[in-house]
Amino acid sequence: MLKTALKPQWLLALLAALALATGFVALSGWQFGASESEPLVKADVTEVPVPLIEHHSVGTELLGTVADQIVSLSGEFVPGTDELIAPRLHEDIQGVWVVSEFLVDGAPDEAAIAVVRGWQPDTSTPSPAPEGELNITGRLLPSEGPELKHDVRNPVLETLASSQLANLWDHTLYEGFITAHELTAADGAQIDQPGLTRVVVGPQPQEAQINWLNVFYGIEWVVFAGFALFLWYRMVRDDYQRSMEAVAERAAQAHQHDSLAETDEQTGDNSADNTREN
């Protein structure tokens, strides 16, 4: 079979099969590489505070590349805008978030944003929002889906959605909300909020994500590469088998010819013997 494989036509076919298999393997490597995706924004970027008014715009969707960022902003809370969001867990204890409207200095149209001032264990009236000019550093997070049906007699909301809060508050709102990690007065003094526990949200998980569809495609291209080489092998083997069958057929024909010649010779000898006897 080696002599058959070394025929020029099959050597050229082998080169073509190897080139095709190499292309398939390259496509497989590309699919495997594309199957692992890095986080949209890495922690070394999201954990460095940036001004809200430079990072996110009013009236625009809060994309994944913008969300989860630590931002800083200054302004003041709007009195009487406290909303309770429940249920919310803090150290495995169920309670509520206290959210208030915060007017952002430098924002267009005197826009505001929802700020999670803290957590409390029940739905009692929270301590009032601090007054005066304040500085906030916290994490910018995307809005949750609004409640489809909300009983206006229930003072507690189930989700924190900008679209729903826009119907309760008077100012234009940024999309998303902020969890206040640090709250200070204009002179830098820390602000305490009696009865409220600060809500600190960490960065999103930084592990790479696996796209199993790309992994499947990668395996598929490897199979195609193997099939290209197998197809070349099958064609060579078929050519070899045909040549062996041709050799066997010629041998059979030669044997049949020799048998006929021997038979004719024997027949001639018998005829000569019969003639001598007569």
C-alpha positions as protocol buffer text, in pm:
chain_id: "A"
residue {
  index: 1
  type: MET
  ca { x: 0 y: 0 z: 0 }
}
residue {
  index: 2
  type: LEU
  ca { x: 299 y: 230 z: 56 }
}
residue {
  index: 3
  type: LYS
  ca { x: 386 y: 219 z: -314 }
}
residue {
  index: 4
  type: THR
  ca { x: 30 y: 325 z: -395 }
}
residue {
  index: 5
  type: ALA
  ca { x: 47 y: 613 z: -146 }
}
residue {
  index: 6
  type: LEU
  ca { x: 374 y: 731 z: -307 }
}
residue {
  index: 7
  type: LYS
  ca { x: 214 y: 775 z: -648 }
}
residue {
  index: 8
  type: PRO
  ca { x: 235 y: 1141 z: -761 }
}
residue {
  index: 9
  type: GLN
  ca { x: -142 y: 1179 z: -774 }
}
residue {
  index: 10
  type: TRP
  ca { x: -184 y: 1064 z: -413 }
}
residue {
  index: 11
  type: LEU
  ca { x: 110 y: 1270 z: -290 }
}
residue {
  index: 12
  type: LEU
  ca { x: -59 y: 1579 z: -435 }
}
residue {
  index: 13
  type: ALA
  ca { x: -390 y: 1470 z: -280 }
}
residue {
  index: 14
  type: LEU
  ca { x: -212 y: 1430 z: 56 }
}
residue {
  index: 15
  type: LEU
  ca { x: -75 y: 1785 z: 34 }
}
residue {
  index: 16
  type: ALA
  ca { x: -426 y: 1913 z: -41 }
}
residue {
  index: 17
  type: ALA
  ca { x: -571 y: 1715 z: 251 }
}
residue {
  index: 18
  type: LEU
  ca { x: -301 y: 1846 z: 486 }
}
residue {
  index: 19
  type: ALA
  ca { x: -366 y: 2204 z: 374 }
}
residue {
  index: 20
  type: LEU
  ca { x: -739 y: 2157 z: 428 }
}
residue {
  index: 21
  type: ALA
  ca { x: -684 y: 1997 z: 769 }
}
residue {
  index: 22
  type: THR
  ca { x: -451 y: 2282 z: 869 }
}
residue {
  index: 23
  type: GLY
  ca { x: -722 y: 2533 z: 780 }
}
residue {
  index: 24
  type: PHE
  ca { x: -977 y: 2338 z: 983 }
}
residue {
  index: 25
  type: VAL
  ca { x: -743 y: 2324 z: 1284 }
}
residue {
  index: 26
  type: ALA
  ca { x: -685 y: 2699 z: 1258 }
}
residue {
  index: 27
  type: LEU
  ca { x: -1061 y: 2758 z: 1259 }
}
residue {
  index: 28
  type: SER
  ca { x: -1088 y: 2526 z: 1558 }
}
residue {
  index: 29
  type: GLY
  ca { x: -826 y: 2727 z: 1747 }
}
residue {
  index: 30
  type: TRP
  ca { x: -1012 y: 3049 z: 1666 }
}
residue {
  index: 31
  type: GLN
  ca { x: -1339 y: 2901 z: 1798 }
}
residue {
  index: 32
  type: PHE
  ca { x: -1172 y: 2781 z: 2119 }
}
residue {
  index: 33
  type: GLY
  ca { x: -1016 y: 3124 z: 2165 }
}
residue {
  index: 34
  type: ALA
  ca { x: -1352 y: 3295 z: 2114 }
}
residue {
  index: 35
  type: SER
  ca { x: -1524 y: 3062 z: 2362 }
}
residue {
  index: 36
  type: GLU
  ca { x: -1364 y: 3239 z: 2661 }
}
residue {
  index: 37
  type: SER
  ca { x: -1475 y: 3596 z: 2712 }
}
residue {
  index: 38
  type: GLU
  ca { x: -1323 y: 3844 z: 2953 }
}
residue {
  index: 39
  type: PRO
  ca { x: -1543 y: 4061 z: 3179 }
}
residue {
  index: 40
  type: LEU
  ca { x: -1683 y: 4368 z: 3001 }
}
residue {
  index: 41
  type: VAL
  ca { x: -1491 y: 4596 z: 3237 }
}
residue {
  index: 42
  type: LYS
  ca { x: -1213 y: 4474 z: 3468 }
}
residue {
  index: 43
  type: ALA
  ca { x: -1195 y: 4553 z: 3837 }
}
residue {
  index: 44
  type: ASP
  ca { x: -881 y: 4763 z: 3803 }
}
residue {
  index: 45
  type: VAL
  ca { x: -1097 y: 5007 z: 3604 }
}
residue {
  index: 46
  type: THR
  ca { x: -1432 y: 4988 z: 3785 }
}
residue {
  index: 47
  type: GLU
  ca { x: -1281 y: 5042 z: 4131 }
}
residue {
  index: 48
  type: VAL
  ca { x: -1124 y: 5378 z: 4047 }
}
residue {
  index: 49
  type: PRO
  ca { x: -1386 y: 5650 z: 4117 }
}
residue {
  index: 50
  type: VAL
  ca { x: -1484 y: 5872 z: 3823 }
}
residue {
  index: 51
  type: PRO
  ca { x: -1729 y: 6167 z: 3817 }
}
residue {
  index: 52
  type: LEU
  ca { x: -2083 y: 6053 z: 3739 }
}
residue {
  index: 53
  type: ILE
  ca { x: -2154 y: 6343 z: 3503 }
}
residue {
  index: 54
  type: GLU
  ca { x: -1852 y: 6244 z: 3290 }
}
residue {
  index: 55
  type: HIS
  ca { x: -1917 y: 5870 z: 3300 }
}
residue {
  index: 56
  type: HIS
  ca { x: -2292 y: 5845 z: 3236 }
}
residue {
  index: 57
  type: SER
  ca { x: -2535 y: 6073 z: 3050 }
}
residue {
  index: 58
  type: VAL
  ca { x: -2895 y: 6158 z: 3128 }
}
residue {
  index: 59
  type: GLY
  ca { x: -3145 y: 5993 z: 2895 }
}
residue {
  index: 60
  type: THR
  ca { x: -2911 y: 5717 z: 2778 }
}
residue {
  index: 61
  type: GLU
  ca { x: -2925 y: 5346 z: 2850 }
}
residue {
  index: 62
  type: LEU
  ca { x: -2688 y: 5219 z: 3117 }
}
residue {
  index: 63
  type: LEU
  ca { x: -2481 y: 4969 z: 2918 }
}
residue {
  index: 64
  type: GLY
  ca { x: -2275 y: 4686 z: 3063 }
}
residue {
  index: 65
  type: THR
  ca { x: -1953 y: 4874 z: 2981 }
}
residue {
  index: 66
  type: VAL
  ca { x: -2073 y: 5168 z: 3193 }
}
residue {
  index: 67
  type: ALA
  ca { x: -2245 y: 4991 z: 3482 }
}
residue {
  index: 68
  type: ASP
  ca { x: -2067 y: 4853 z: 3791 }
}
residue {
  index: 69
  type: GLN
  ca { x: -1839 y: 5157 z: 3805 }
}
residue {
  index: 70
  type: ILE
  ca { x: -1748 y: 5340 z: 4125 }
}
residue {
  index: 71
  type: VAL
  ca { x: -1858 y: 5702 z: 4068 }
}
residue {
  index: 72
  type: SER
  ca { x: -1842 y: 6025 z: 4263 }
}
residue {
  index: 73
  type: LEU
  ca { x: -2102 y: 6302 z: 4264 }
}
residue {
  index: 74
  type: SER
  ca { x: -2207 y: 6602 z: 4465 }
}
residue {
  index: 75
  type: GLY
  ca { x: -2546 y: 6759 z: 4524 }
}
residue {
  index: 76
  type: GLU
  ca { x: -2829 y: 6729 z: 4771 }
}
residue {
  index: 77
  type: PHE
  ca { x: -3115 y: 6495 z: 4857 }
}
residue {
  index: 78
  type: VAL
  ca { x: -3470 y: 6599 z: 4775 }
}
residue {
  index: 79
  type: PRO
  ca { x: -3667 y: 6596 z: 5104 }
}
residue {
  index: 80
  type: GLY
  ca { x: -3965 y: 6364 z: 5130 }
}
residue {
  index: 81
  type: THR
  ca { x: -3863 y: 6130 z: 4845 }
}
residue {
  index: 82
  type: ASP
  ca { x: -3774 y: 5823 z: 5052 }
}
residue {
  index: 83
  type: GLU
  ca { x: -3888 y: 5492 z: 4902 }
}
residue {
  index: 84
  type: LEU
  ca { x: -3857 y: 5145 z: 5055 }
}
residue {
  index: 85
  type: ILE
  ca { x: -3744 y: 4850 z: 4840 }
}
residue {
  index: 86
  type: ALA
  ca { x: -3805 y: 4501 z: 4979 }
}
residue {
  index: 87
  type: PRO
  ca { x: -3714 y: 4231 z: 5037 }
}
residue {
  index: 88
  type: ARG
  ca { x: -3340 y: 4300 z: 5060 }
}
residue {
  index: 89
  type: LEU
  ca { x: -3088 y: 4089 z: 5249 }
}
residue {
  index: 90
  type: HIS
  ca { x: -2805 y: 4214 z: 5466 }
}
residue {
  index: 91
  type: GLU
  ca { x: -2584 y: 3948 z: 5628 }
}
residue {
  index: 92
  type: ASP
  ca { x: -2866 y: 3694 z: 5569 }
}
residue {
  index: 93
  type: ILE
  ca { x: -3120 y: 3915 z: 5748 }
}
residue {
  index: 94
  type: GLN
  ca { x: -3422 y: 4024 z: 5547 }
}
residue {
  index: 95
  type: GLY
  ca { x: -3504 y: 4392 z: 5546 }
}
residue {
  index: 96
  type: VAL
  ca { x: -3547 y: 4690 z: 5314 }
}
residue {
  index: 97
  type: TRP
  ca { x: -3340 y: 4939 z: 5119 }
}
residue {
  index: 98
  type: VAL
  ca { x: -3405 y: 5309 z: 5172 }
}
residue {
  index: 99
  type: VAL
  ca { x: -3378 y: 5495 z: 4840 }
}
residue {
  index: 100
  type: SER
  ca { x: -3395 y: 5872 z: 4797 }
}
residue {
  index: 101
  type: GLU
  ca { x: -3381 y: 6117 z: 4506 }
}
residue {
  index: 102
  type: PHE
  ca { x: -3048 y: 6301 z: 4480 }
}
residue {
  index: 103
  type: LEU
  ca { x: -3006 y: 6615 z: 4267 }
}
residue {
  index: 104
  type: VAL
  ca { x: -2671 y: 6595 z: 4087 }
}
residue {
  index: 105
  type: ASP
  ca { x: -2459 y: 6911 z: 4061 }
}
residue {
  index: 106
  type: GLY
  ca { x: -2361 y: 6986 z: 3701 }
}
residue {
  index: 107
  type: ALA
  ca { x: -2618 y: 6746 z: 3549 }
}
residue {
  index: 108
  type: PRO
  ca { x: -2827 y: 6882 z: 3260 }
}
residue {
  index: 109
  type: ASP
  ca { x: -3192 y: 6973 z: 3323 }
}
residue {
  index: 110
  type: GLU
  ca { x: -3134 y: 6956 z: 3700 }
}
residue {
  index: 111
  type: ALA
  ca { x: -3137 y: 6577 z: 3670 }
}
residue {
  index: 112
  type: ALA
  ca { x: -3136 y: 6348 z: 3971 }
}
residue {
  index: 113
  type: ILE
  ca { x: -3046 y: 5987 z: 4042 }
}
residue {
  index: 114
  type: ALA
  ca { x: -3176 y: 5726 z: 4283 }
}
residue {
  index: 115
  type: VAL
  ca { x: -2937 y: 5668 z: 4572 }
}
residue {
  index: 116
  type: VAL
  ca { x: -2956 y: 5374 z: 4813 }
}
residue {
  index: 117
  type: ARG
  ca { x: -2893 y: 5552 z: 5143 }
}
residue {
  index: 118
  type: GLY
  ca { x: -2884 y: 5231 z: 5347 }
}
residue {
  index: 119
  type: TRP
  ca { x: -3058 y: 4918 z: 5478 }
}
residue {
  index: 120
  type: GLN
  ca { x: -3291 y: 4873 z: 5770 }
}
residue {
  index: 121
  type: PRO
  ca { x: -3454 y: 4558 z: 5912 }
}
residue {
  index: 122
  type: ASP
  ca { x: -3820 y: 4669 z: 5885 }
}
residue {
  index: 123
  type: THR
  ca { x: -4056 y: 4896 z: 5693 }
}
residue {
  index: 124
  type: SER
  ca { x: -4075 y: 5165 z: 5960 }
}
residue {
  index: 125
  type: THR
  ca { x: -4024 y: 5527 z: 5859 }
}
residue {
  index: 126
  type: PRO
  ca { x: -3649 y: 5577 z: 5801 }
}
residue {
  index: 127
  type: SER
  ca { x: -3442 y: 5861 z: 5937 }
}
residue {
  index: 128
  type: PRO
  ca { x: -3465 y: 6166 z: 5708 }
}
residue {
  index: 129
  type: ALA
  ca { x: -3208 y: 6217 z: 5437 }
}
residue {
  index: 130
  type: PRO
  ca { x: -2916 y: 6444 z: 5532 }
}
residue {
  index: 131
  type: GLU
  ca { x: -2962 y: 6807 z: 5430 }
}
residue {
  index: 132
  type: GLY
  ca { x: -2731 y: 7044 z: 5252 }
}
residue {
  index: 133
  type: GLU
  ca { x: -2452 y: 6998 z: 5000 }
}
residue {
  index: 134
  type: LEU
  ca { x: -2316 y: 6641 z: 5011 }
}
residue {
  index: 135
  type: ASN
  ca { x: -2054 y: 6428 z: 4838 }
}
residue {
  index: 136
  type: ILE
  ca { x: -2127 y: 6064 z: 4751 }
}
residue {
  index: 137
  type: THR
  ca { x: -1898 y: 5787 z: 4634 }
}
residue {
  index: 138
  type: GLY
  ca { x: -2070 y: 5463 z: 4539 }
}
residue {
  index: 139
  type: ARG
  ca { x: -2131 y: 5199 z: 4276 }
}
residue {
  index: 140
  type: LEU
  ca { x: -2342 y: 5275 z: 3968 }
}
residue {
  index: 141
  type: LEU
  ca { x: -2578 y: 4984 z: 3900 }
}
residue {
  index: 142
  type: PRO
  ca { x: -2844 y: 4918 z: 3632 }
}
residue {
  index: 143
  type: SER
  ca { x: -3212 y: 4950 z: 3706 }
}
residue {
  index: 144
  type: GLU
  ca { x: -3416 y: 4644 z: 3791 }
}
residue {
  index: 145
  type: GLY
  ca { x: -3733 y: 4555 z: 3602 }
}
residue {
  index: 146
  type: PRO
  ca { x: -4036 y: 4757 z: 3714 }
}
residue {
  index: 147
  type: GLU
  ca { x: -4330 y: 4592 z: 3889 }
}
residue {
  index: 148
  type: LEU
  ca { x: -4605 y: 4503 z: 3643 }
}
residue {
  index: 149
  type: LYS
  ca { x: -4870 y: 4572 z: 3905 }
}
residue {
  index: 150
  type: HIS
  ca { x: -4815 y: 4773 z: 4220 }
}
residue {
  index: 151
  type: ASP
  ca { x: -5073 y: 4838 z: 4489 }
}
residue {
  index: 152
  type: VAL
  ca { x: -5047 y: 5211 z: 4561 }
}
residue {
  index: 153
  type: ARG
  ca { x: -5163 y: 5139 z: 4915 }
}
residue {
  index: 154
  type: ASN
  ca { x: -4844 y: 4938 z: 4973 }
}
residue {
  index: 155
  type: PRO
  ca { x: -4557 y: 5175 z: 5070 }
}
residue {
  index: 156
  type: VAL
  ca { x: -4295 y: 4917 z: 4973 }
}
residue {
  index: 157
  type: LEU
  ca { x: -4169 y: 4859 z: 4618 }
}
residue {
  index: 158
  type: GLU
  ca { x: -4042 y: 4517 z: 4510 }
}
residue {
  index: 159
  type: THR
  ca { x: -3788 y: 4644 z: 4257 }
}
residue {
  index: 160
  type: LEU
  ca { x: -3564 y: 4946 z: 4213 }
}
residue {
  index: 161
  type: ALA
  ca { x: -3650 y: 5075 z: 3867 }
}
residue {
  index: 162
  type: SER
  ca { x: -3576 y: 5425 z: 3738 }
}
residue {
  index: 163
  type: SER
  ca { x: -3882 y: 5413 z: 3512 }
}
residue {
  index: 164
  type: GLN
  ca { x: -4106 y: 5346 z: 3811 }
}
residue {
  index: 165
  type: LEU
  ca { x: -3941 y: 5604 z: 4035 }
}
residue {
  index: 166
  type: ALA
  ca { x: -3978 y: 5866 z: 3757 }
}
residue {
  index: 167
  type: ASN
  ca { x: -4353 y: 5842 z: 3812 }
}
residue {
  index: 168
  type: LEU
  ca { x: -4310 y: 5914 z: 4185 }
}
residue {
  index: 169
  type: TRP
  ca { x: -4046 y: 6189 z: 4175 }
}
residue {
  index: 170
  type: ASP
  ca { x: -4050 y: 6528 z: 4000 }
}
residue {
  index: 171
  type: HIS
  ca { x: -3707 y: 6552 z: 3837 }
}
residue {
  index: 172
  type: THR
  ca { x: -3555 y: 6392 z: 3529 }
}
residue {
  index: 173
  type: LEU
  ca { x: -3373 y: 6079 z: 3638 }
}
residue {
  index: 174
  type: TYR
  ca { x: -3051 y: 5913 z: 3531 }
}
residue {
  index: 175
  type: GLU
  ca { x: -3096 y: 5552 z: 3425 }
}
residue {
  index: 176
  type: GLY
  ca { x: -2975 y: 5322 z: 3704 }
}
residue {
  index: 177
  type: PHE
  ca { x: -2905 y: 5387 z: 4070 }
}
residue {
  index: 178
  type: ILE
  ca { x: -2614 y: 5429 z: 4311 }
}
residue {
  index: 179
  type: THR
  ca { x: -2537 y: 5249 z: 4635 }
}
residue {
  index: 180
  type: ALA
  ca { x: -2377 y: 5509 z: 4862 }
}
residue {
  index: 181
  type: HIS
  ca { x: -2052 y: 5363 z: 4997 }
}
residue {
  index: 182
  type: GLU
  ca { x: -1931 y: 5697 z: 5135 }
}
residue {
  index: 183
  type: LEU
  ca { x: -2143 y: 5998 z: 5229 }
}
residue {
  index: 184
  type: THR
  ca { x: -1967 y: 6319 z: 5339 }
}
residue {
  index: 185
  type: ALA
  ca { x: -2057 y: 6681 z: 5392 }
}
residue {
  index: 186
  type: ALA
  ca { x: -1908 y: 6960 z: 5182 }
}
residue {
  index: 187
  type: ASP
  ca { x: -1630 y: 7004 z: 5441 }
}
residue {
  index: 188
  type: GLY
  ca { x: -1539 y: 6633 z: 5420 }
}
residue {
  index: 189
  type: ALA
  ca { x: -1701 y: 6525 z: 5749 }
}
residue {
  index: 190
  type: GLN
  ca { x: -1856 y: 6177 z: 5750 }
}
residue {
  index: 191
  type: ILE
  ca { x: -2237 y: 6173 z: 5762 }
}
residue {
  index: 192
  type: ASP
  ca { x: -2411 y: 5926 z: 5994 }
}
residue {
  index: 193
  type: GLN
  ca { x: -2766 y: 5811 z: 5926 }
}
residue {
  index: 194
  type: PRO
  ca { x: -2930 y: 5674 z: 6242 }
}
residue {
  index: 195
  type: GLY
  ca { x: -3101 y: 5338 z: 6195 }
}
residue {
  index: 196
  type: LEU
  ca { x: -2949 y: 5274 z: 5854 }
}
residue {
  index: 197
  type: THR
  ca { x: -2670 y: 5033 z: 5765 }
}
residue {
  index: 198
  type: ARG
  ca { x: -2453 y: 5126 z: 5470 }
}
residue {
  index: 199
  type: VAL
  ca { x: -2508 y: 4909 z: 5160 }
}
residue {
  index: 200
  type: VAL
  ca { x: -2174 y: 4825 z: 4997 }
}
residue {
  index: 201
  type: VAL
  ca { x: -2189 y: 4634 z: 4668 }
}
residue {
  index: 202
  type: GLY
  ca { x: -1870 y: 4467 z: 4546 }
}
residue {
  index: 203
  type: PRO
  ca { x: -1756 y: 4438 z: 4184 }
}
residue {
  index: 204
  type: GLN
  ca { x: -1904 y: 4181 z: 3953 }
}
residue {
  index: 205
  type: PRO
  ca { x: -1729 y: 3841 z: 3934 }
}
residue {
  index: 206
  type: GLN
  ca { x: -1414 y: 3865 z: 3721 }
}
residue {
  index: 207
  type: GLU
  ca { x: -1396 y: 3503 z: 3607 }
}
residue {
  index: 208
  type: ALA
  ca { x: -1388 y: 3449 z: 3233 }
}
residue {
  index: 209
  type: GLN
  ca { x: -1714 y: 3321 z: 3086 }
}
residue {
  index: 210
  type: ILE
  ca { x: -1729 y: 3009 z: 2866 }
}
residue {
  index: 211
  type: ASN
  ca { x: -1943 y: 3002 z: 2552 }
}
residue {
  index: 212
  type: TRP
  ca { x: -2012 y: 2632 z: 2503 }
}
residue {
  index: 213
  type: LEU
  ca { x: -2145 y: 2685 z: 2151 }
}
residue {
  index: 214
  type: ASN
  ca { x: -1800 y: 2803 z: 2042 }
}
residue {
  index: 215
  type: VAL
  ca { x: -1644 y: 2501 z: 2216 }
}
residue {
  index: 216
  type: PHE
  ca { x: -1876 y: 2271 z: 2017 }
}
residue {
  index: 217
  type: TYR
  ca { x: -1780 y: 2444 z: 1691 }
}
residue {
  index: 218
  type: GLY
  ca { x: -1411 y: 2407 z: 1782 }
}
residue {
  index: 219
  type: ILE
  ca { x: -1451 y: 2032 z: 1830 }
}
residue {
  index: 220
  type: GLU
  ca { x: -1647 y: 2013 z: 1505 }
}
residue {
  index: 221
  type: TRP
  ca { x: -1361 y: 2171 z: 1306 }
}
residue {
  index: 222
  type: VAL
  ca { x: -1115 y: 1919 z: 1455 }
}
residue {
  index: 223
  type: VAL
  ca { x: -1345 y: 1638 z: 1339 }
}
residue {
  index: 224
  type: PHE
  ca { x: -1352 y: 1792 z: 990 }
}
residue {
  index: 225
  type: ALA
  ca { x: -969 y: 1799 z: 986 }
}
residue {
  index: 226
  type: GLY
  ca { x: -954 y: 1433 z: 1080 }
}
residue {
  index: 227
  type: PHE
  ca { x: -1215 y: 1350 z: 816 }
}
residue {
  index: 228
  type: ALA
  ca { x: -1006 y: 1520 z: 542 }
}
residue {
  index: 229
  type: LEU
  ca { x: -708 y: 1292 z: 622 }
}
residue {
  index: 230
  type: PHE
  ca { x: -933 y: 987 z: 657 }
}
residue {
  index: 231
  type: LEU
  ca { x: -1086 y: 1057 z: 317 }
}
residue {
  index: 232
  type: TRP
  ca { x: -737 y: 1064 z: 161 }
}
residue {
  index: 233
  type: TYR
  ca { x: -655 y: 732 z: 330 }
}
residue {
  index: 234
  type: ARG
  ca { x: -975 y: 572 z: 202 }
}
residue {
  index: 235
  type: MET
  ca { x: -906 y: 682 z: -155 }
}
residue {
  index: 236
  type: VAL
  ca { x: -551 y: 543 z: -140 }
}
residue {
  index: 237
  type: ARG
  ca { x: -675 y: 217 z: 8 }
}
residue {
  index: 238
  type: ASP
  ca { x: -944 y: 186 z: -260 }
}
residue {
  index: 239
  type: ASP
  ca { x: -681 y: 241 z: -532 }
}
residue {
  index: 240
  type: TYR
  ca { x: -457 y: -20 z: -369 }
}
residue {
  index: 241
  type: GLN
  ca { x: -744 y: -272 z: -349 }
}
residue {
  index: 242
  type: ARG
  ca { x: -832 y: -213 z: -714 }
}
residue {
  index: 243
  type: SER
  ca { x: -470 y: -276 z: -815 }
}
residue {
  index: 244
  type: MET
  ca { x: -465 y: -595 z: -606 }
}
residue {
  index: 245
  type: GLU
  ca { x: -789 y: -709 z: -767 }
}
residue {
  index: 246
  type: ALA
  ca { x: -641 y: -640 z: -1112 }
}
residue {
  index: 247
  type: VAL
  ca { x: -330 y: -845 z: -1025 }
}
residue {
  index: 248
  type: ALA
  ca { x: -548 y: -1129 z: -897 }
}
residue {
  index: 249
  type: GLU
  ca { x: -762 y: -1117 z: -1209 }
}
residue {
  index: 250
  type: ARG
  ca { x: -455 y: -1131 z: -1434 }
}
residue {
  index: 251
  type: ALA
  ca { x: -319 y: -1420 z: -1231 }
}
residue {
  index: 252
  type: ALA
  ca { x: -649 y: -1604 z: -1263 }
}
residue {
  index: 253
  type: GLN
  ca { x: -658 y: -1544 z: -1638 }
}
residue {
  index: 254
  type: ALA
  ca { x: -299 y: -1668 z: -1671 }
}
residue {
  index: 255
  type: HIS
  ca { x: -383 y: -1978 z: -1466 }
}
residue {
  index: 256
  type: GLN
  ca { x: -690 y: -2042 z: -1680 }
}
residue {
  index: 257
  type: HIS
  ca { x: -482 y: -2004 z: -1998 }
}
residue {
  index: 258
  type: ASP
  ca { x: -223 y: -2251 z: -1866 }
}
residue {
  index: 259
  type: SER
  ca { x: -496 y: -2496 z: -1774 }
}
residue {
  index: 260
  type: LEU
  ca { x: -648 y: -2477 z: -2120 }
}
residue {
  index: 261
  type: ALA
  ca { x: -307 y: -2524 z: -2282 }
}
residue {
  index: 262
  type: GLU
  ca { x: -240 y: -2828 z: -2063 }
}
residue {
  index: 263
  type: THR
  ca { x: -579 y: -2972 z: -2148 }
}
residue {
  index: 264
  type: ASP
  ca { x: -519 y: -2925 z: -2519 }
}
residue {
  index: 265
  type: GLU
  ca { x: -180 y: -3093 z: -2488 }
}
residue {
  index: 266
  type: GLN
  ca { x: -327 y: -3390 z: -2306 }
}
residue {
  index: 267
  type: THR
  ca { x: -601 y: -3419 z: -2568 }
}
residue {
  index: 268
  type: GLY
  ca { x: -340 y: -3424 z: -2849 }
}
residue {
  index: 269
  type: ASP
  ca { x: -139 y: -3697 z: -2676 }
}
residue {
  index: 270
  type: ASN
  ca { x: -447 y: -3913 z: -2634 }
}
residue {
  index: 271
  type: SER
  ca { x: -534 y: -3877 z: -3002 }
}
residue {
  index: 272
  type: ALA
  ca { x: -185 y: -3986 z: -3106 }
}
residue {
  index: 273
  type: ASP
  ca { x: -201 y: -4294 z: -2883 }
}
residue {
  index: 274
  type: ASN
  ca { x: -534 y: -4394 z: -3030 }
}
residue {
  index: 275
  type: THR
  ca { x: -394 y: -4363 z: -3383 }
}
residue {
  index: 276
  type: ARG
  ca { x: -95 y: -4590 z: -3308 }
}
residue {
  index: 277
  type: GLU
  ca { x: -324 y: -4853 z: -3155 }
}
residue {
  index: 278
  type: ASN
  ca { x: -538 y: -4861 z: -3466 }
}
